[in-house]
Amino acid sequence: MWASRQIPPKDHASFIRDARDYALVNGIVLRCDPININCVAHLPFTLFPSPYPNELYQECLNIQPVVNRLMLGIANDTSFMNDTLRPIAQVDDFTKNLLDINDAVRREGLAQPIISCISRADYMLDTAPNAAQNEFRLRQVEVNAIASAMSPHSDQVAKLHDFLMTKYDVKMPAATISRPDNTSLATVVGGLVEAFDKYGKSSACILLVNEDLNRNLADQFKVELELTKMRPDIKFVRRPFLSLPDMIRLGPNKELLLEETREVAVVYFRYCYDPSHYSSSRAWDARLLMERSRAIKCPSINFHLAGAKKFQEVLNNQAKLERYLQPAEAQRLENVFCKFWSFKDCSDSDEGYKLATSESVGLVLKPQREGGGNNIYGRDIRPFVEKIAKTEAISQYILMEYIDAPLEKNWVVSQGDGSVSDSVRLDECDRLVSELGIYGAILADANTSLVESNKSGGYLVRSKRFGVNEGGVASGHAGISSLILVDGFQAADEFSLYYVKVVT
Ligand code: ADP
Ligand code: MG
């Protein structure tokens, strides 16, 4: 039992050095210096795996195909999409441009009816109201429909933990059921390969679209390495989005041609999800050209739009979800959904407005953005909402209940300052909060909604210090962890060592 041992071991300096060296050697890294592009540092990670209730993990995994089909239903429901997002488009040019592209390619007629999406649905454990101590339920944070990252790192961190626990003889908690296999990279690569095969031209390539100076190189390059290991016959190229306007054109049958002659079978977007990624109208023209082409997009523009957070608020209960799902499936999703509110006229009878300007401590305010750093939390919500209440800008925000996640005792190994003494320093046992992501991949027909393939598998755990709001790893807010599945939190006393009920 961990509880009976000294955690971390007495010789923690070598323990941490080994952990950092493992991360560096196995490519759990990102570029750290904008000047010297050969310079990398390890990503933040936790020193130990994160215990997680087996039952709730299995539920996240099992509902991912349902999440995929919900996304498909939204993606193909053009009038509902416009009804829902057009009011936001009036105040948000980014949403407007995406919607306009979606409408334009549908008006023109789809050159490629097959659409694909590699997604990651993120969840946190939540303390249910009036629940017994250590009794938790799942709450979905969001579904990432574009650029679902970190799949190679999540698997590597599990291996890092295995290595450390074996070398230093750290025992699993007594209630351990298993260490689940992490097939996240296989899910992502499998999704790309299926899309490639569906395109049906062996000489065409997969194009990964990324940022200019690619900090996240290990994450993306490992997708390429794994894919070419699995399928050496498939050509894979990575190109920065900014360079594409000069590199792509349509062929006579709307083939997407890269660098004049190279036909693209699949465009894999790892970028293009934030307004700042579109530095000129030429960038928008390039996105439109790719969407108009015969290449299969991952995600296609309608899947990208289906990831808008607004849909979490609009499709918030079983009855609404039944628009796309069977009743039993809709109920399972409702069980993991948070409460949401939108803003109507911001009068005293507007429930969202009243909540935001009174009890905002238990709330998160979100715009229609991805990639971190855009949300407003707790006490900051009220002044913000009061300032924009009478403007149209308020329509792009949704209000979400705050998830009261349990605390976990673990350590985040961040980069530190890189000095020898700092590199083995271990702060007080951190109080961490974990977020679990489950990967999925779907391939379907945009005209008929016929599902060609619908897969789920693999996970990402990100653990952040309690009290830190954002959860990004590359931004330094959280460390990557791995899972130990356990048989209920109440089953074993030693979990009091790792989980404490949050008292706010
Ligand atoms: P983004 O698209 O920027 O990733 P998210 O909705 O995932 O936006 O929010 C960013 C982070 O904020 C999450 O990773 C999570 O740590 C935290 N967060 C988001 N929603 C909630 C919530 N309802 N309760 C508690 N924390 C939240
Ligand atoms: Mg997120």
Coordinates of C-alpha atoms and ligand atoms in Angstrom, one line a residue:
M1 CA 0.0 0.0 0.0
W2 CA 1.3 3.4 -0.8
A3 CA 0.1 4.7 2.5
S4 CA 2.6 2.5 4.4
R5 CA 5.5 3.8 2.3
Q6 CA 7.3 7.0 2.1
I7 CA 6.0 8.8 -1.0
P8 CA 8.0 9.9 -2.8
P9 CA 10.9 7.6 -1.8
K10 CA 13.6 9.0 0.4
D11 CA 16.1 9.3 -2.5
H12 CA 13.6 11.5 -4.3
A13 CA 16.3 13.5 -6.1
S14 CA 17.2 10.5 -8.3
F15 CA 13.5 9.6 -8.5
I16 CA 12.7 13.0 -10.0
R17 CA 15.9 13.1 -12.2
D18 CA 14.8 9.7 -13.6
A19 CA 11.3 11.0 -14.2
R20 CA 12.6 14.1 -16.1
D21 CA 15.2 12.0 -18.1
Y22 CA 12.5 9.6 -19.1
A23 CA 10.3 12.4 -20.3
L24 CA 13.1 14.0 -22.3
V25 CA 14.3 10.7 -23.8
N26 CA 10.8 9.6 -24.8
G27 CA 9.8 12.9 -26.3
I28 CA 7.3 14.1 -23.8
V29 CA 8.5 17.5 -24.8
L30 CA 7.7 20.8 -26.5
R31 CA 9.8 23.5 -28.1
C32 CA 10.8 26.0 -25.4
D33 CA 12.7 28.6 -27.2
P34 CA 11.3 30.7 -30.1
I35 CA 14.8 31.6 -31.3
N36 CA 16.6 28.2 -31.1
I37 CA 14.2 25.8 -32.7
N38 CA 16.3 22.8 -31.7
C39 CA 15.7 23.5 -28.0
V40 CA 13.1 21.4 -26.2
A41 CA 11.9 21.0 -22.6
H42 CA 9.8 18.3 -21.0
L43 CA 6.1 19.0 -20.6
P44 CA 4.7 19.1 -17.0
F45 CA 3.7 15.7 -15.7
T46 CA 2.6 14.2 -12.4
L47 CA 5.0 12.0 -10.4
F48 CA 2.3 9.3 -9.8
P49 CA -0.7 8.0 -11.6
S50 CA -4.2 9.3 -10.7
P51 CA -6.6 6.9 -9.1
Y52 CA -10.0 7.0 -10.8
P53 CA -13.3 5.2 -10.1
N54 CA -13.4 2.2 -12.6
E55 CA -17.1 2.5 -13.1
L56 CA -17.0 6.1 -14.1
Y57 CA -14.0 5.6 -16.4
Q58 CA -15.9 2.8 -18.2
E59 CA -18.9 5.0 -18.6
C60 CA -16.8 7.8 -20.2
L61 CA -15.3 5.2 -22.6
N62 CA -18.7 3.6 -23.4
I63 CA -20.5 6.8 -24.2
Q64 CA -17.9 8.2 -26.5
P65 CA -19.5 6.6 -29.6
V66 CA -22.7 8.3 -28.5
V67 CA -20.9 11.6 -28.2
N68 CA -19.5 11.1 -31.7
R69 CA -23.0 10.5 -33.1
L70 CA -24.3 13.6 -31.3
M71 CA -21.6 15.6 -32.9
L72 CA -22.5 14.1 -36.3
G73 CA -26.2 15.0 -35.7
I74 CA -25.4 18.6 -35.0
A75 CA -22.8 18.8 -37.8
N76 CA -25.4 17.7 -40.4
D77 CA -28.3 19.7 -39.1
T78 CA -27.5 22.9 -41.1
S79 CA -30.7 24.8 -40.2
F80 CA -30.4 24.1 -36.5
M81 CA -26.7 25.1 -36.6
N82 CA -27.6 28.4 -38.2
D83 CA -30.5 29.0 -35.9
T84 CA -28.2 28.4 -32.9
L85 CA -25.0 30.2 -34.0
R86 CA -26.2 33.0 -36.3
P87 CA -27.1 35.3 -33.4
I88 CA -23.6 34.8 -32.1
A89 CA -22.1 35.4 -35.6
Q90 CA -23.6 38.9 -35.4
V91 CA -21.1 39.8 -32.7
D92 CA -18.3 37.3 -33.4
D93 CA -16.6 37.4 -36.8
F94 CA -14.8 34.1 -36.2
T95 CA -18.1 32.2 -35.8
K96 CA -19.5 34.1 -38.7
N97 CA -16.7 33.2 -41.0
L98 CA -16.9 29.5 -40.1
L99 CA -20.7 29.5 -40.6
D100 CA -20.3 31.3 -44.0
I101 CA -17.8 28.7 -45.2
N102 CA -20.2 25.9 -44.1
D103 CA -23.1 27.5 -45.9
A104 CA -21.0 28.2 -49.0
V105 CA -19.7 24.6 -49.5
R106 CA -23.3 23.3 -49.0
R107 CA -24.7 25.8 -51.5
E108 CA -22.0 24.8 -54.0
G109 CA -22.7 21.1 -53.4
L110 CA -20.3 18.9 -51.4
A111 CA -17.3 17.8 -53.5
Q112 CA -16.6 15.3 -50.7
P113 CA -19.6 13.8 -48.9
I114 CA -17.5 11.9 -46.4
I115 CA -16.8 13.9 -43.2
S116 CA -14.6 12.9 -40.3
C117 CA -13.8 14.1 -36.8
I118 CA -11.2 13.0 -34.2
S119 CA -12.5 14.3 -31.0
R120 CA -11.7 14.3 -27.3
A121 CA -14.5 14.6 -24.7
D122 CA -13.3 16.0 -21.4
Y123 CA -14.7 15.2 -18.0
M124 CA -14.2 16.1 -14.4
L125 CA -15.5 14.3 -11.3
D126 CA -18.0 16.3 -9.4
T127 CA -19.3 16.1 -5.9
A128 CA -23.0 15.7 -6.2
P129 CA -25.2 17.9 -4.0
N130 CA -26.1 16.1 -0.7
A131 CA -23.8 13.2 -1.7
A132 CA -21.9 11.2 0.9
Q133 CA -18.3 12.1 1.3
N134 CA -16.2 10.5 -1.5
E135 CA -19.2 9.9 -3.7
F136 CA -18.7 11.4 -7.2
R137 CA -20.4 11.7 -10.5
L138 CA -19.1 12.5 -14.0
R139 CA -19.5 16.0 -15.5
Q140 CA -18.6 16.7 -19.1
V141 CA -16.4 19.9 -19.5
E142 CA -16.5 20.1 -23.3
V143 CA -16.0 18.2 -26.5
N144 CA -13.0 19.2 -28.6
A145 CA -13.9 18.7 -32.2
I146 CA -10.7 20.2 -33.7
A147 CA -7.1 19.7 -32.9
S148 CA -7.6 17.2 -30.1
A149 CA -4.1 17.0 -28.9
M150 CA -1.7 15.1 -26.6
S151 CA -2.6 11.5 -27.6
P152 CA 1.1 10.4 -27.9
H153 CA 2.1 12.0 -24.6
S154 CA -0.8 10.5 -22.6
D155 CA 0.5 7.0 -23.5
Q156 CA 4.1 7.9 -22.8
V157 CA 3.3 9.3 -19.3
A158 CA 1.6 6.0 -18.4
K159 CA 4.8 4.2 -19.4
L160 CA 6.9 6.8 -17.4
H161 CA 4.8 6.0 -14.3
D162 CA 5.2 2.3 -14.9
F163 CA 8.9 2.7 -15.1
L164 CA 9.2 4.7 -11.9
M165 CA 6.9 2.5 -9.9
T166 CA 8.8 -0.6 -10.9
K167 CA 12.2 0.8 -10.4
Y168 CA 11.4 2.4 -7.0
D169 CA 9.1 -0.4 -5.9
V170 CA 6.1 1.7 -5.4
K171 CA 3.0 -0.4 -4.8
M172 CA -0.4 0.3 -6.3
P173 CA -3.3 1.2 -4.0
A174 CA -5.0 -1.9 -2.5
A175 CA -8.3 -1.2 -4.3
T176 CA -6.6 -1.1 -7.7
I177 CA -8.5 -2.9 -10.4
S178 CA -6.2 -2.2 -13.4
R179 CA -4.0 0.2 -15.2
P180 CA -6.0 0.6 -18.4
D181 CA -4.3 0.4 -21.8
N182 CA -4.0 3.7 -23.3
T183 CA -4.9 3.4 -27.0
S184 CA -5.2 7.2 -27.6
L185 CA -2.6 7.3 -30.3
A186 CA -4.0 4.3 -32.1
T187 CA -7.5 5.9 -32.1
V188 CA -6.2 9.1 -33.6
V189 CA -4.0 7.4 -36.2
G190 CA -6.8 4.8 -36.9
G191 CA -9.2 7.7 -37.6
L192 CA -6.8 9.2 -40.1
V193 CA -6.0 5.9 -41.8
E194 CA -9.7 5.1 -42.2
A195 CA -10.3 8.5 -43.8
F196 CA -7.3 8.0 -46.1
D197 CA -8.6 4.5 -47.2
K198 CA -12.1 5.9 -47.8
Y199 CA -10.7 8.6 -50.1
G200 CA -9.4 5.7 -52.2
K201 CA -6.3 6.9 -53.9
S202 CA -3.1 5.4 -52.7
S203 CA -0.8 8.0 -54.3
A204 CA -2.5 10.9 -52.4
C205 CA -1.2 12.1 -49.0
I206 CA -2.3 13.2 -45.6
L207 CA -1.7 16.9 -44.9
L208 CA -1.3 17.9 -41.2
V209 CA -1.9 21.7 -40.9
N210 CA -0.1 23.3 -38.0
E211 CA 1.2 26.6 -36.7
D212 CA 4.2 28.4 -38.0
L213 CA 6.7 27.8 -35.3
N214 CA 5.5 24.5 -34.1
R215 CA 5.9 24.3 -30.3
N216 CA 3.9 21.1 -30.1
L217 CA 6.1 19.3 -32.5
A218 CA 6.5 16.0 -30.5
D219 CA 2.8 15.6 -30.2
Q220 CA 2.2 16.1 -33.9
F221 CA 5.3 14.4 -35.3
K222 CA 4.6 11.2 -33.2
V223 CA 1.2 11.0 -35.0
E224 CA 3.1 10.9 -38.3
L225 CA 5.7 8.4 -36.9
E226 CA 3.0 6.0 -35.7
L227 CA 1.0 6.4 -38.8
T228 CA 3.9 5.6 -41.1
K229 CA 4.9 2.7 -38.8
M230 CA 1.4 1.3 -39.2
R231 CA 1.0 2.1 -42.9
P232 CA 4.4 2.8 -44.6
D233 CA 2.5 3.2 -47.9
I234 CA 0.8 6.4 -46.8
K235 CA 2.7 9.7 -47.5
F236 CA 2.3 12.2 -44.6
V237 CA 3.2 15.9 -44.8
R238 CA 3.1 18.7 -42.3
R239 CA 2.7 22.3 -43.4
P240 CA 2.1 25.6 -41.5
F241 CA -1.3 27.1 -42.2
L242 CA 0.3 30.4 -43.0
S243 CA 2.2 28.9 -45.9
L244 CA -0.8 27.2 -47.5
P245 CA -2.3 30.1 -49.5
D246 CA 0.7 29.9 -51.8
M247 CA 0.8 26.2 -51.9
I248 CA -2.7 24.9 -52.6
R249 CA -5.2 24.9 -55.5
L250 CA -8.1 22.9 -56.8
G251 CA -7.6 20.4 -59.6
P252 CA -10.2 19.8 -62.4
N253 CA -12.3 17.5 -60.2
K254 CA -11.8 19.7 -57.1
E255 CA -8.9 17.6 -56.0
L256 CA -6.9 19.5 -53.4
L257 CA -3.4 19.9 -54.9
L258 CA -0.5 20.8 -52.7
E259 CA 2.6 22.3 -54.2
E260 CA 1.1 22.0 -57.7
T261 CA 0.9 18.2 -58.1
R262 CA 0.5 16.5 -54.8
E263 CA -3.1 15.3 -54.3
V264 CA -4.3 15.5 -50.7
A265 CA -6.6 12.7 -49.5
V266 CA -7.0 14.0 -45.9
V267 CA -6.5 17.4 -44.3
Y268 CA -5.8 16.9 -40.6
F269 CA -6.3 20.2 -38.8
R270 CA -4.1 20.7 -35.7
Y271 CA -4.6 24.5 -36.0
C272 CA -7.2 26.9 -37.4
Y273 CA -9.4 26.9 -34.2
D274 CA -8.7 30.4 -33.0
P275 CA -9.3 33.8 -34.7
S276 CA -5.6 34.6 -34.2
H277 CA -4.7 31.7 -36.5
Y278 CA -6.2 33.6 -39.4
S279 CA -3.8 36.5 -39.9
S280 CA -5.3 37.7 -43.2
S281 CA -8.2 37.2 -45.6
R282 CA -5.9 34.9 -47.6
A283 CA -5.9 32.5 -44.6
W284 CA -9.7 32.4 -44.7
D285 CA -9.6 31.9 -48.4
A286 CA -7.3 28.9 -47.9
R287 CA -9.7 27.4 -45.3
L288 CA -12.6 27.8 -47.8
L289 CA -10.6 26.2 -50.6
M290 CA -9.8 23.2 -48.5
E291 CA -13.4 22.8 -47.4
R292 CA -14.6 23.1 -51.0
S293 CA -12.1 20.4 -52.2
R294 CA -12.6 16.7 -52.5
A295 CA -10.1 16.0 -49.7
I296 CA -11.6 14.5 -46.5
K297 CA -11.3 17.1 -43.8
C298 CA -10.6 16.1 -40.2
P299 CA -12.6 17.8 -38.9
S300 CA -14.8 19.1 -41.7
I301 CA -16.1 22.6 -41.1
N302 CA -19.5 21.4 -39.9
F303 CA -17.9 19.1 -37.3
H304 CA -15.6 21.9 -36.3
L305 CA -18.8 24.1 -35.7
A306 CA -20.5 21.2 -33.9
G307 CA -17.9 21.6 -31.2
A308 CA -19.1 25.1 -30.3
K309 CA -19.8 25.3 -26.6
K310 CA -23.2 26.9 -27.3
F311 CA -24.5 23.5 -28.3
Q312 CA -23.8 22.2 -24.7
E313 CA -26.2 24.8 -23.5
V314 CA -28.8 24.4 -26.2
L315 CA -28.9 20.6 -26.1
N316 CA -28.9 20.3 -22.4
N317 CA -31.4 17.7 -21.5
Q318 CA -32.7 14.3 -22.6
A319 CA -35.7 15.6 -24.5
K320 CA -33.5 18.0 -26.6
L321 CA -30.8 15.3 -27.2
E322 CA -33.4 12.9 -28.6
R323 CA -33.4 15.1 -31.7
Y324 CA -30.3 13.0 -32.6
L325 CA -30.1 10.1 -30.2
Q326 CA -32.2 7.2 -28.9
P327 CA -33.9 7.9 -25.6
A328 CA -31.6 5.7 -23.6
E329 CA -28.5 7.2 -25.1
A330 CA -29.9 10.7 -24.6
Q331 CA -30.4 9.9 -20.9
R332 CA -26.9 8.6 -20.5
L333 CA -25.5 11.9 -21.9
E334 CA -27.9 14.0 -19.8
N335 CA -26.5 12.2 -16.7
V336 CA -23.0 13.6 -17.4
F337 CA -24.0 17.1 -18.5
C338 CA -23.7 20.2 -16.3
K339 CA -26.3 22.8 -16.0
F340 CA -26.1 25.7 -18.4
W341 CA -27.7 29.1 -18.9
S342 CA -27.7 31.7 -21.7
F343 CA -28.5 35.4 -21.5
K344 CA -31.8 36.6 -22.8
D345 CA -32.8 40.2 -22.1
C346 CA -30.6 40.6 -19.0
S347 CA -33.7 41.8 -17.0
D348 CA -34.6 40.7 -13.5
S349 CA -36.6 37.8 -14.9
D350 CA -33.6 36.5 -17.0
E351 CA -32.4 33.5 -15.0
G352 CA -28.9 33.5 -16.5
Y353 CA -28.4 37.2 -15.8
K354 CA -29.7 36.9 -12.3
L355 CA -27.3 34.0 -11.5
A356 CA -24.3 35.7 -13.1
T357 CA -24.8 38.9 -11.1
S358 CA -25.6 37.2 -7.8
E359 CA -24.2 33.7 -7.1
S360 CA -21.4 33.7 -9.6
V361 CA -19.0 31.9 -7.3
G362 CA -20.2 28.5 -8.5
L363 CA -20.2 29.4 -12.1
V364 CA -17.9 29.6 -15.2
L365 CA -18.6 32.0 -18.1
K366 CA -17.5 30.8 -21.5
P367 CA -17.3 32.4 -25.0
Q368 CA -17.3 30.3 -28.2
R369 CA -13.6 29.7 -28.2
E370 CA -11.2 26.8 -27.8
G371 CA -7.6 26.4 -26.7
G372 CA -7.6 27.8 -23.2
G373 CA -7.4 31.2 -21.6
N374 CA -10.9 32.5 -22.6
N375 CA -13.1 31.6 -19.7
I376 CA -14.1 33.8 -16.8
Y377 CA -14.5 32.3 -13.4
G378 CA -16.3 32.9 -10.1
R379 CA -16.2 36.5 -8.7
D380 CA -14.8 37.9 -12.0
I381 CA -18.1 37.0 -13.8
R382 CA -20.4 39.6 -12.2
P383 CA -18.5 42.8 -13.2
F384 CA -17.8 41.4 -16.6
V385 CA -21.5 40.5 -17.2
E386 CA -22.7 43.9 -15.9
K387 CA -20.4 45.7 -18.3
I388 CA -21.6 43.9 -21.4
A389 CA -25.2 43.1 -20.3
K390 CA -26.8 45.7 -22.5
T391 CA -24.7 45.0 -25.5
E392 CA -25.1 42.3 -28.1
A393 CA -21.7 40.8 -27.1
I394 CA -23.4 39.0 -24.3
S395 CA -25.1 36.6 -26.7
Q396 CA -21.8 34.7 -27.4
Y397 CA -21.4 33.7 -23.7
I398 CA -22.8 30.7 -21.9
L399 CA -22.9 30.2 -18.2
M400 CA -22.0 26.8 -16.8
E401 CA -22.2 25.4 -13.3
Y402 CA -18.8 25.0 -11.7
I403 CA -17.6 21.4 -11.2
D404 CA -16.7 20.7 -7.7
A405 CA -13.9 18.2 -8.4
P406 CA -12.2 16.1 -5.6
L407 CA -8.7 16.8 -4.6
E408 CA -5.9 14.4 -5.3
K409 CA -2.5 14.3 -3.6
N410 CA 0.2 14.1 -6.1
W411 CA 3.1 16.2 -7.5
V412 CA 3.3 18.1 -10.7
V413 CA 6.9 18.0 -12.1
S414 CA 7.1 21.2 -14.1
Q415 CA 10.1 22.5 -16.0
G416 CA 11.3 24.7 -13.1
D417 CA 14.1 27.0 -14.0
G418 CA 16.2 24.1 -15.4
S419 CA 19.0 24.5 -12.9
V420 CA 20.4 21.3 -11.2
S421 CA 19.1 22.2 -7.7
D422 CA 15.7 23.2 -9.1
S423 CA 15.4 20.1 -11.1
V424 CA 15.2 17.8 -8.1
R425 CA 13.2 20.2 -5.8
L426 CA 9.9 18.8 -4.7
D427 CA 7.3 21.2 -3.4
E428 CA 4.8 20.3 -0.7
C429 CA 2.4 17.6 -1.8
D430 CA 0.2 19.4 -4.3
R431 CA -3.5 19.4 -4.1
L432 CA -4.5 18.6 -7.6
V433 CA -7.7 18.4 -9.6
S434 CA -7.8 16.0 -12.6
E435 CA -9.6 16.2 -15.9
L436 CA -10.1 13.1 -17.9
G437 CA -10.3 13.2 -21.8
I438 CA -11.5 10.3 -23.9
Y439 CA -10.6 10.1 -27.6
G440 CA -13.0 9.2 -30.4
A441 CA -13.0 9.1 -34.2
I442 CA -15.9 9.1 -36.5
L443 CA -16.3 8.8 -40.3
A444 CA -19.7 9.4 -41.8
D445 CA -21.7 10.7 -44.8
A446 CA -22.7 14.3 -44.8
N447 CA -25.7 13.8 -47.0
T448 CA -27.2 10.7 -45.4
S449 CA -25.6 10.8 -41.9
L450 CA -24.7 7.1 -42.5
V451 CA -21.9 6.2 -40.1
E452 CA -19.0 4.4 -41.8
S453 CA -16.9 4.0 -38.6
N454 CA -17.4 5.1 -35.0
K455 CA -14.5 4.4 -32.6
S456 CA -13.5 5.4 -29.1
G457 CA -10.4 4.5 -27.1
G458 CA -7.6 6.0 -25.1
Y459 CA -7.4 8.7 -22.6
L460 CA -5.6 11.9 -21.4
V461 CA -5.5 12.9 -17.8
R462 CA -4.4 16.4 -17.0
S463 CA -3.9 17.4 -13.4
K464 CA -3.7 21.0 -12.2
R465 CA -3.2 22.6 -8.9
F466 CA -6.4 23.3 -7.0
G467 CA -7.4 26.9 -7.4
V468 CA -5.9 27.2 -10.9
N469 CA -8.7 27.8 -13.3
E470 CA -7.4 26.9 -16.7
G471 CA -6.3 23.3 -17.5
G472 CA -3.8 23.5 -20.4
V473 CA -0.6 21.5 -20.3
A474 CA 1.4 23.3 -23.0
S475 CA 0.5 26.6 -21.3
G476 CA 2.0 25.2 -18.0
H477 CA -1.3 25.1 -16.1
A478 CA -1.5 21.3 -15.7
G479 CA 0.6 18.2 -15.8
I480 CA -0.1 15.0 -17.8
S481 CA -1.0 12.0 -15.6
S482 CA -2.1 8.4 -16.1
L483 CA -4.9 6.3 -14.6
I484 CA -5.1 3.7 -11.9
L485 CA -8.6 2.4 -12.0
V486 CA -10.0 1.7 -8.5
D487 CA -13.0 0.0 -7.1
G488 CA -14.9 3.0 -5.8
F489 CA -13.4 5.7 -3.6
Q490 CA -15.1 4.5 -0.4
A491 CA -13.7 1.0 -0.7
A492 CA -10.3 1.6 0.8
D493 CA -9.1 3.8 3.6
E494 CA -5.9 4.7 1.8
F495 CA -7.8 6.8 -0.6
S496 CA -8.2 9.4 2.0
L497 CA -4.5 9.8 1.3
Y498 CA -5.2 10.7 -2.3
Y499 CA -8.6 12.2 -2.3
V500 CA -10.0 14.7 0.0
K501 CA -13.5 16.2 -0.4
V502 CA -13.2 19.8 -1.6
V503 CA -14.3 22.3 1.0
T504 CA -14.8 25.7 -0.6
Ligands
ADP1 P1 -11.0 25.4 -23.6 O1 -11.8 25.2 -24.9 O2 -10.4 26.7 -23.5 O3 -10.2 24.2 -23.3 P2 -12.7 24.5 -21.4 O4 -14.2 24.5 -21.4 O5 -12.1 23.2 -21.6 O6 -12.2 25.5 -22.6 O7 -12.2 25.2 -20.1 C1 -10.8 25.3 -19.8 C2 -10.5 24.7 -18.5 O8 -11.3 25.3 -17.4 C3 -10.8 23.2 -18.3 O9 -9.8 22.4 -18.8 C4 -11.1 23.0 -16.9 O10 -9.9 22.9 -16.2 C5 -11.7 24.4 -16.5 N1 -13.2 24.4 -16.5 C6 -14.0 24.5 -17.6 N2 -15.3 24.4 -17.3 C7 -15.3 24.2 -15.9 C8 -16.4 24.0 -15.0 N3 -17.7 24.0 -15.4 N4 -16.1 23.8 -13.7 C9 -14.8 23.7 -13.3 N5 -13.7 23.9 -14.1 C10 -14.0 24.1 -15.4
MG2 MG -10.7 22.3 -22.8

